PDB file of C-alpha atoms in Angstrom:
ATOM      1  CA  MET S  98      12.824  19.952   4.576  1.00  0.00           C
ATOM      2  CA  TRP S  99       9.418  20.207   2.872  1.00  0.00           C
ATOM      3  CA  LEU S 100       6.692  22.800   2.370  1.00  0.00           C
ATOM      4  CA  GLN S 101       3.560  21.790   4.251  1.00  0.00           C
ATOM      5  CA  GLN S 102       0.167  23.146   3.222  1.00  0.00           C
ATOM      6  CA  GLY S 103      -1.781  25.188   5.765  1.00  0.00           C
ATOM      7  CA  GLY S 104      -4.659  23.885   7.855  1.00  0.00           C
ATOM      8  CA  LYS S 105      -8.400  24.472   7.582  1.00  0.00           C
ATOM      9  CA  GLN S 106      -8.366  27.922   9.176  1.00  0.00           C
ATOM     10  CA  ALA S 107      -8.333  30.990   6.953  1.00  0.00           C
ATOM     11  CA  ASP S 108      -5.123  32.320   8.470  1.00  0.00           C
ATOM     12  CA  ASP S 109      -3.241  29.011   8.247  1.00  0.00           C
ATOM     13  CA  ALA S 110      -0.483  29.755   5.749  1.00  0.00           C
ATOM     14  CA  PRO S 111       1.880  27.112   4.312  1.00  0.00           C
ATOM     15  CA  TYR S 112       4.876  26.368   6.512  1.00  0.00           C
ATOM     16  CA  PHE S 113       8.082  24.346   6.358  1.00  0.00           C
ATOM     17  CA  ILE S 114       8.688  21.079   8.214  1.00  0.00           C
ATOM     18  CA  ILE S 115      11.798  18.968   8.863  1.00  0.00           C
ATOM     19  CA  ASN S 116      12.175  15.174   8.571  1.00  0.00           C
ATOM     20  CA  LYS S 117      10.269  14.490  11.790  1.00  0.00           C
ATOM     21  CA  GLU S 118       7.396  16.744  10.608  1.00  0.00           C
ATOM     22  CA  ALA S 119       8.193  19.436  13.159  1.00  0.00           C
ATOM     23  CA  PRO S 120       7.568  23.013  11.937  1.00  0.00           C
ATOM     24  CA  PHE S 121      10.646  25.035  10.991  1.00  0.00           C
ATOM     25  CA  PRO S 122      10.534  28.841  10.685  1.00  0.00           C
ATOM     26  CA  ASN S 123      12.840  29.570   7.751  1.00  0.00           C
ATOM     27  CA  PRO S 124      14.393  27.264   5.101  1.00  0.00           C
ATOM     28  CA  ALA S 125      17.321  29.676   4.716  1.00  0.00           C
ATOM     29  CA  HIS S 126      18.599  28.681   8.160  1.00  0.00           C
ATOM     30  CA  SER S 127      19.787  25.335   9.516  1.00  0.00           C
ATOM     31  CA  LYS S 128      19.095  23.649  12.814  1.00  0.00           C
ATOM     32  CA  SER S 129      21.915  24.293  15.221  1.00  0.00           C
ATOM     33  CA  THR S 130      23.137  23.771  18.754  1.00  0.00           C
ATOM     34  CA  GLU S 131      24.367  27.230  19.717  1.00  0.00           C
ATOM     35  CA  TRP S 132      26.558  28.003  16.672  1.00  0.00           C
ATOM     36  CA  LEU S 133      27.190  24.410  15.474  1.00  0.00           C
ATOM     37  CA  PRO S 134      24.982  23.031  12.656  1.00  0.00           C
ATOM     38  CA  LEU S 135      22.936  20.025  13.723  1.00  0.00           C
ATOM     39  CA  VAL S 136      23.092  17.143  11.231  1.00  0.00           C
ATOM     40  CA  SER S 137      20.204  14.674  11.438  1.00  0.00           C
ATOM     41  CA  ASP S 138      21.084  10.960  11.274  1.00  0.00           C
ATOM     42  CA  ALA S 139      24.802  11.716  11.141  1.00  0.00           C
ATOM     43  CA  PHE S 140      25.629   8.081  11.874  1.00  0.00           C
ATOM     44  CA  LEU S 141      24.539   7.115   8.373  1.00  0.00           C
ATOM     45  CA  LEU S 142      27.403   9.147   6.923  1.00  0.00           C
ATOM     46  CA  GLN S 143      29.913   6.706   8.381  1.00  0.00           C
ATOM     47  CA  LYS S 144      28.824   3.675   6.387  1.00  0.00           C
ATOM     48  CA  LYS S 145      29.855   2.111   3.097  1.00  0.00           C
ATOM     49  CA  GLN S 146      27.910   3.512   0.179  1.00  0.00           C
ATOM     50  CA  ALA S 147      27.936   3.590  -3.611  1.00  0.00           C
ATOM     51  CA  PHE S 148      25.802   4.335  -6.662  1.00  0.00           C
ATOM     52  CA  GLY S 149      24.813   1.887  -9.369  1.00  0.00           C
ATOM     53  CA  TYR S 150      21.786   0.562 -11.195  1.00  0.00           C
ATOM     54  CA  PHE S 151      19.141  -2.155 -10.983  1.00  0.00           C
ATOM     55  CA  LYS S 152      17.813  -3.987 -14.026  1.00  0.00           C
ATOM     56  CA  THR S 153      14.856  -6.346 -14.058  1.00  0.00           C
ATOM     57  CA  THR S 154      15.398  -9.663 -15.804  1.00  0.00           C
ATOM     58  CA  LYS S 155      11.918 -11.153 -15.414  1.00  0.00           C
ATOM     59  CA  ASP S 156       8.299 -10.012 -15.423  1.00  0.00           C
ATOM     60  CA  MET S 157       7.008 -10.247 -11.829  1.00  0.00           C
ATOM     61  CA  SER S 158       3.479  -8.959 -12.484  1.00  0.00           C
ATOM     62  CA  SER S 159       2.019 -12.272 -11.276  1.00  0.00           C
ATOM     63  CA  VAL S 160       3.127 -11.613  -7.691  1.00  0.00           C
ATOM     64  CA  CYS S 161       3.905  -7.879  -7.548  1.00  0.00           C
ATOM     65  CA  LYS S 162       2.108  -4.615  -8.344  1.00  0.00           C
ATOM     66  CA  GLU S 163       5.189  -2.382  -8.276  1.00  0.00           C
ATOM     67  CA  HIS S 164       5.340  -0.813 -11.736  1.00  0.00           C
ATOM     68  CA  PHE S 165       9.059  -1.227 -12.444  1.00  0.00           C
ATOM     69  CA  LEU S 166       8.895  -4.950 -11.572  1.00  0.00           C
ATOM     70  CA  ARG S 167       6.001  -5.721 -13.908  1.00  0.00           C
ATOM     71  CA  ARG S 168       8.143  -6.046 -17.026  1.00  0.00           C
ATOM     72  CA  SER S 169      11.605  -7.264 -17.944  1.00  0.00           C
ATOM     73  CA  GLY S 170      14.455  -5.008 -19.062  1.00  0.00           C
ATOM     74  CA  VAL S 171      13.618  -1.985 -16.877  1.00  0.00           C
ATOM     75  CA  LYS S 172      16.787  -0.196 -15.731  1.00  0.00           C
ATOM     76  CA  MET S 173      17.027   2.514 -13.066  1.00  0.00           C
ATOM     77  CA  PRO S 174      19.745   4.154 -10.925  1.00  0.00           C
ATOM     78  CA  VAL S 175      20.145   3.093  -7.297  1.00  0.00           C
ATOM     79  CA  PHE S 176      22.027   4.224  -4.200  1.00  0.00           C
ATOM     80  CA  MET S 177      23.078   1.597  -1.657  1.00  0.00           C
ATOM     81  CA  ARG S 178      24.464   1.691   1.888  1.00  0.00           C
ATOM     82  CA  PHE S 179      25.955  -1.108   3.966  1.00  0.00           C
ATOM     83  CA  PHE S 180      25.969  -0.702   7.727  1.00  0.00           C
ATOM     84  CA  THR S 181      26.187  -2.331  11.118  1.00  0.00           C
ATOM     85  CA  ALA S 182      23.362  -1.895  13.605  1.00  0.00           C
ATOM     86  CA  THR S 183      25.082  -0.187  16.540  1.00  0.00           C
ATOM     87  CA  PHE S 184      28.767   0.186  15.633  1.00  0.00           C
ATOM     88  CA  GLY S 185      30.130   3.511  14.424  1.00  0.00           C
ATOM     89  CA  ARG S 186      33.196   4.725  12.555  1.00  0.00           C
ATOM     90  CA  GLU S 187      35.555   3.734  15.352  1.00  0.00           C
ATOM     91  CA  PHE S 188      34.821  -0.002  14.984  1.00  0.00           C
ATOM     92  CA  PRO S 189      36.425  -2.398  12.476  1.00  0.00           C
ATOM     93  CA  ASP S 190      34.377  -3.914   9.668  1.00  0.00           C
ATOM     94  CA  SER S 191      34.850  -7.351  11.230  1.00  0.00           C
ATOM     95  CA  GLY S 192      33.226  -6.350  14.535  1.00  0.00           C
ATOM     96  CA  ARG S 193      30.492  -8.618  15.902  1.00  0.00           C
ATOM     97  CA  ASN S 194      27.300  -6.793  15.065  1.00  0.00           C
ATOM     98  CA  SER S 195      24.137  -7.112  13.026  1.00  0.00           C
ATOM     99  CA  ARG S 196      24.642  -6.409   9.313  1.00  0.00           C
ATOM    100  CA  GLY S 197      22.242  -4.510   7.138  1.00  0.00           C
ATOM    101  CA  MET S 198      21.767  -2.597   3.923  1.00  0.00           C
ATOM    102  CA  ALA S 199      19.518   0.118   2.511  1.00  0.00           C
ATOM    103  CA  ILE S 200      18.737   0.593  -1.188  1.00  0.00           C
ATOM    104  CA  LYS S 201      17.073   3.588  -2.822  1.00  0.00           C
ATOM    105  CA  PHE S 202      15.604   2.873  -6.266  1.00  0.00           C
ATOM    106  CA  TYR S 203      15.100   5.995  -8.408  1.00  0.00           C
ATOM    107  CA  THR S 204      12.093   4.736 -10.372  1.00  0.00           C
ATOM    108  CA  GLY S 205       9.980   6.581 -12.916  1.00  0.00           C
ATOM    109  CA  GLU S 206       7.157   6.797 -10.359  1.00  0.00           C
ATOM    110  CA  GLY S 207       9.312   8.080  -7.492  1.00  0.00           C
ATOM    111  CA  ASN S 208      11.856   6.812  -4.988  1.00  0.00           C
ATOM    112  CA  TYR S 209      11.390   3.254  -3.715  1.00  0.00           C
ATOM    113  CA  ASP S 210      13.313   2.408  -0.524  1.00  0.00           C
ATOM    114  CA  ILE S 211      14.203  -1.037   0.812  1.00  0.00           C
ATOM    115  CA  VAL S 212      15.989  -1.663   4.094  1.00  0.00           C
ATOM    116  CA  GLY S 213      17.132  -5.100   5.222  1.00  0.00           C
ATOM    117  CA  LEU S 214      19.016  -6.872   7.950  1.00  0.00           C
ATOM    118  CA  GLN S 215      20.757 -10.232   8.172  1.00  0.00           C
ATOM    119  CA  PRO S 216      18.512 -13.119   7.005  1.00  0.00           C
ATOM    120  CA  VAL S 217      18.038 -14.673  10.466  1.00  0.00           C
ATOM    121  CA  PHE S 218      17.403 -12.558  13.547  1.00  0.00           C
ATOM    122  CA  CYS S 219      18.268 -13.574  17.105  1.00  0.00           C
ATOM    123  CA  CYS S 220      14.848 -13.199  18.738  1.00  0.00           C
ATOM    124  CA  TRP S 221      11.235 -13.900  17.896  1.00  0.00           C
ATOM    125  CA  GLY S 222       9.130 -11.510  19.971  1.00  0.00           C
ATOM    126  CA  LEU S 223       9.016  -7.781  19.321  1.00  0.00           C
ATOM    127  CA  ILE S 224       9.169  -7.159  23.064  1.00  0.00           C
ATOM    128  CA  GLN S 225      12.748  -8.487  23.000  1.00  0.00           C
ATOM    129  CA  GLY S 226      13.868  -5.840  20.538  1.00  0.00           C
ATOM    130  CA  LEU S 227      14.921  -3.485  23.320  1.00  0.00           C
ATOM    131  CA  ASP S 228      16.974  -6.262  24.935  1.00  0.00           C
ATOM    132  CA  VAL S 229      18.777  -6.859  21.639  1.00  0.00           C
ATOM    133  CA  ILE S 230      19.716  -3.191  21.282  1.00  0.00           C
ATOM    134  CA  ARG S 231      20.836  -2.896  24.889  1.00  0.00           C
ATOM    135  CA  SER S 232      22.940  -6.053  24.678  1.00  0.00           C
ATOM    136  CA  GLN S 233      24.995  -4.526  21.859  1.00  0.00           C
ATOM    137  CA  SER S 234      25.378  -1.084  23.412  1.00  0.00           C
ATOM    138  CA  TRP S 235      28.056   0.316  25.667  1.00  0.00           C
ATOM    139  CA  ASN S 236      28.187  -0.499  29.367  1.00  0.00           C
ATOM    140  CA  SER S 237      26.344   2.317  31.143  1.00  0.00           C
ATOM    141  CA  GLN S 238      28.771   2.209  34.094  1.00  0.00           C
ATOM    142  CA  ASN S 239      32.066   2.643  32.245  1.00  0.00           C
ATOM    143  CA  PHE S 240      30.969   3.334  28.618  1.00  0.00           C
ATOM    144  CA  LEU S 241      33.062   0.400  27.378  1.00  0.00           C
ATOM    145  CA  LEU S 242      31.874  -2.225  24.931  1.00  0.00           C
ATOM    146  CA  ASP S 243      30.837  -5.327  26.872  1.00  0.00           C
ATOM    147  CA  TYR S 244      30.093  -8.619  25.096  1.00  0.00           C
ATOM    148  CA  ASN S 245      28.766 -10.365  28.207  1.00  0.00           C
ATOM    149  CA  PRO S 246      25.205  -9.064  27.614  1.00  0.00           C
ATOM    150  CA  VAL S 247      25.367 -10.401  24.037  1.00  0.00           C
ATOM    151  CA  PHE S 248      26.332 -13.877  25.219  1.00  0.00           C
ATOM    152  CA  ASP S 249      23.654 -13.741  27.932  1.00  0.00           C
ATOM    153  CA  LEU S 250      21.016 -12.799  25.373  1.00  0.00           C
ATOM    154  CA  LEU S 251      21.939 -15.609  22.975  1.00  0.00           C
ATOM    155  CA  ALA S 252      22.298 -18.176  25.760  1.00  0.00           C
ATOM    156  CA  ASN S 253      18.861 -17.379  27.184  1.00  0.00           C
ATOM    157  CA  THR S 254      17.073 -17.035  23.853  1.00  0.00           C
ATOM    158  CA  LEU S 255      16.365 -20.386  22.233  1.00  0.00           C
ATOM    159  CA  GLU S 256      16.028 -19.040  18.696  1.00  0.00           C
ATOM    160  CA  GLY S 257      19.323 -17.167  19.117  1.00  0.00           C
ATOM    161  CA  SER S 258      21.273 -20.429  19.108  1.00  0.00           C
ATOM    162  CA  SER S 259      21.204 -20.447  15.298  1.00  0.00           C
ATOM    163  CA  LEU S 260      23.624 -17.519  15.140  1.00  0.00           C
ATOM    164  CA  GLU S 261      27.203 -18.587  14.580  1.00  0.00           C
ATOM    165  CA  MET S 262      30.021 -16.770  16.332  1.00  0.00           C
ATOM    166  CA  LYS S 263      33.188 -16.400  14.277  1.00  0.00           C
ATOM    167  CA  LEU S 264      36.602 -15.126  15.322  1.00  0.00           C
ATOM    168  CA  SER S 265      38.877 -13.271  12.934  1.00  0.00           C
ATOM    169  CA  CYS S 266      42.178 -11.406  13.153  1.00  0.00           C
ATOM    170  CA  MET S 267      41.280  -9.317  10.083  1.00  0.00           C
ATOM    171  CA  SER S 268      40.496  -6.303  12.266  1.00  0.00           C
ATOM    172  CA  ASP S 269      44.152  -6.129  13.317  1.00  0.00           C
ATOM    173  CA  VAL S 270      45.355  -6.247   9.709  1.00  0.00           C
ATOM    174  CA  ASP S 271      42.900  -3.832   8.053  1.00  0.00           C
ATOM    175  CA  PRO S 272      39.938  -2.590  10.106  1.00  0.00           C
ATOM    176  CA  ASP S 273      38.291  -1.045   7.016  1.00  0.00           C
ATOM    177  CA  TYR S 274      38.816  -3.939   4.635  1.00  0.00           C
ATOM    178  CA  LEU S 275      35.182  -4.016   3.458  1.00  0.00           C
ATOM    179  CA  GLU S 276      35.151  -0.335   2.542  1.00  0.00           C
ATOM    180  CA  CYS S 277      38.605  -0.622   0.938  1.00  0.00           C
ATOM    181  CA  ASP S 278      37.393  -3.531  -1.164  1.00  0.00           C
ATOM    182  CA  LEU S 279      34.289  -1.610  -2.263  1.00  0.00           C
ATOM    183  CA  TRP S 280      36.175   1.544  -3.223  1.00  0.00           C
ATOM    184  CA  SER S 281      39.186  -0.135  -4.830  1.00  0.00           C
ATOM    185  CA  THR S 282      36.978  -2.360  -6.980  1.00  0.00           C
ATOM    186  CA  ILE S 283      35.022   0.619  -8.329  1.00  0.00           C
ATOM    187  CA  GLU S 284      38.260   2.622  -8.715  1.00  0.00           C
ATOM    188  CA  LYS S 285      39.616  -0.093 -11.030  1.00  0.00           C
ATOM    189  CA  GLY S 286      36.532   0.195 -13.232  1.00  0.00           C
ATOM    190  CA  GLU S 287      35.129  -3.144 -12.131  1.00  0.00           C
ATOM    191  CA  GLN S 288      31.516  -3.716 -11.213  1.00  0.00           C
ATOM    192  CA  ILE S 289      30.103  -5.221  -8.037  1.00  0.00           C
ATOM    193  CA  SER S 290      26.925  -7.118  -8.801  1.00  0.00           C
ATOM    194  CA  TRP S 291      24.334  -9.365  -7.214  1.00  0.00           C
ATOM    195  CA  ALA S 292      21.449 -11.344  -8.655  1.00  0.00           C
ATOM    196  CA  ALA S 293      18.094 -10.536  -7.012  1.00  0.00           C
ATOM    197  CA  HIS S 294      15.944 -13.548  -6.125  1.00  0.00           C
ATOM    198  CA  VAL S 295      12.560 -14.094  -4.516  1.00  0.00           C
ATOM    199  CA  GLN S 296      10.810 -17.113  -3.010  1.00  0.00           C
ATOM    200  CA  LYS S 297       7.108 -17.725  -3.642  1.00  0.00           C
ATOM    201  CA  MET S 298       4.624 -19.266  -1.202  1.00  0.00           C
ATOM    202  CA  ASN S 299       0.912 -19.688  -1.886  1.00  0.00           C
ATOM    203  CA  PRO S 300      -1.553 -18.853   0.931  1.00  0.00           C
ATOM    204  CA  GLU S 301      -2.577 -22.493   1.307  1.00  0.00           C
ATOM    205  CA  GLU S 302       1.074 -23.437   1.847  1.00  0.00           C
ATOM    206  CA  ALA S 303       1.557 -20.996   4.735  1.00  0.00           C
ATOM    207  CA  ASP S 304      -0.046 -23.203   7.400  1.00  0.00           C
ATOM    208  CA  PRO S 305       2.455 -23.495  10.307  1.00  0.00           C
ATOM    209  CA  ALA S 306       1.113 -26.957  11.134  1.00  0.00           C
ATOM    210  CA  LYS S 307       2.151 -28.217   7.703  1.00  0.00           C
ATOM    211  CA  LEU S 308       5.437 -26.324   7.578  1.00  0.00           C
ATOM    212  CA  TRP S 309       6.472 -27.069  11.207  1.00  0.00           C
ATOM    213  CA  PHE S 310       7.388 -23.371  11.556  1.00  0.00           C
ATOM    214  CA  THR S 311       5.776 -19.944  11.189  1.00  0.00           C
ATOM    215  CA  PRO S 312       6.704 -18.780   7.666  1.00  0.00           C
ATOM    216  CA  PHE S 313       6.716 -15.059   8.516  1.00  0.00           C
ATOM    217  CA  GLY S 314       8.904 -15.322  11.608  1.00  0.00           C
ATOM    218  CA  VAL S 315      12.167 -13.389  11.544  1.00  0.00           C
ATOM    219  CA  THR S 316      14.109 -16.288  13.070  1.00  0.00           C
ATOM    220  CA  LYS S 317      13.466 -18.723  10.204  1.00  0.00           C
ATOM    221  CA  VAL S 318      14.246 -19.035   6.503  1.00  0.00           C
ATOM    222  CA  TRP S 319      12.139 -20.875   3.942  1.00  0.00           C
ATOM    223  CA  PRO S 320      13.660 -24.171   2.724  1.00  0.00           C
ATOM    224  CA  ARG S 321      14.865 -23.633  -0.820  1.00  0.00           C
ATOM    225  CA  LYS S 322      14.111 -27.163  -1.983  1.00  0.00           C
ATOM    226  CA  ARG S 323      10.434 -26.644  -1.216  1.00  0.00           C
ATOM    227  CA  PHE S 324      10.331 -22.961  -2.172  1.00  0.00           C
ATOM    228  CA  PRO S 325      13.008 -22.434  -4.849  1.00  0.00           C
ATOM    229  CA  MET S 326      14.666 -19.106  -5.589  1.00  0.00           C
ATOM    230  CA  HIS S 327      13.440 -17.189  -8.658  1.00  0.00           C
ATOM    231  CA  GLU S 328      15.755 -14.593 -10.177  1.00  0.00           C
ATOM    232  CA  PHE S 329      14.058 -11.340 -11.194  1.00  0.00           C
ATOM    233  CA  GLY S 330      16.803  -8.720 -11.425  1.00  0.00           C
ATOM    234  CA  LYS S 331      20.417  -7.656 -11.214  1.00  0.00           C
ATOM    235  CA  LEU S 332      21.922  -5.053  -8.864  1.00  0.00           C
ATOM    236  CA  VAL S 333      25.194  -3.381  -9.890  1.00  0.00           C
ATOM    237  CA  LEU S 334      27.372  -0.862  -8.011  1.00  0.00           C
ATOM    238  CA  ASN S 335      29.789   1.035 -10.251  1.00  0.00           C
ATOM    239  CA  LYS S 336      30.141   4.615  -8.970  1.00  0.00           C
ATOM    240  CA  LYS S 337      31.681   5.937  -5.766  1.00  0.00           C
ATOM    241  CA  SER S 338      29.711   8.340  -3.630  1.00  0.00           C
ATOM    242  CA  ARG S 339      31.066  11.636  -2.371  1.00  0.00           C
ATOM    243  CA  LYS S 340      32.300  11.215   1.185  1.00  0.00           C
ATOM    244  CA  LEU S 341      31.042  13.848   3.588  1.00  0.00           C
ATOM    245  CA  PRO S 342      33.269  15.047   6.450  1.00  0.00           C
TER     246      PRO S 342
END
């Protein structure tokens, strides 16, 4: 909730707004449905999350204007979430679903947010986005999860053939094995870390006719032999977050 300045009229006093920029009368009260508090984006509370830090290992000022990436050795706290696209708390970590992550960097200039999904997406056109969401949702007739729409989508979408389907019995053994691994590793005092890399492509190299593919398409990845990976930082998770009910 934020304080919004008044308009151009003389009697336009400052007022409070919620996340969706809708006016809210009093910050001392919460949104509610009858007597139950209404929590916005409650589905995000079900995901795997942890605190840590990010440290730059290389000066990226040649390709980036973000202040904290323009010199080496900069360290800042981060908060990271791992999530699936449409599955909730009731589904196992091994469920077939799109995988994503969200990182909040607490920089000296303010919060910097990055959200990402799996490297290769299953469709090219934005108009197919609704079909992707619907294919992974519950059946509207019986409210059961139905994988037939997923198979239909991939079978009828040429670029979707690159997605590999894997079967695993891990969900029967430990449905929360990813979250257990995250929490137990931090509990033991160990760190979970990744090296951050970036690929560089000059404007004259981005011609689809020369590359045989559109470089900014979400269904393709850049070949690493032609566009090598350049390390520029290290991401570390080392502190558990407080779980909300």
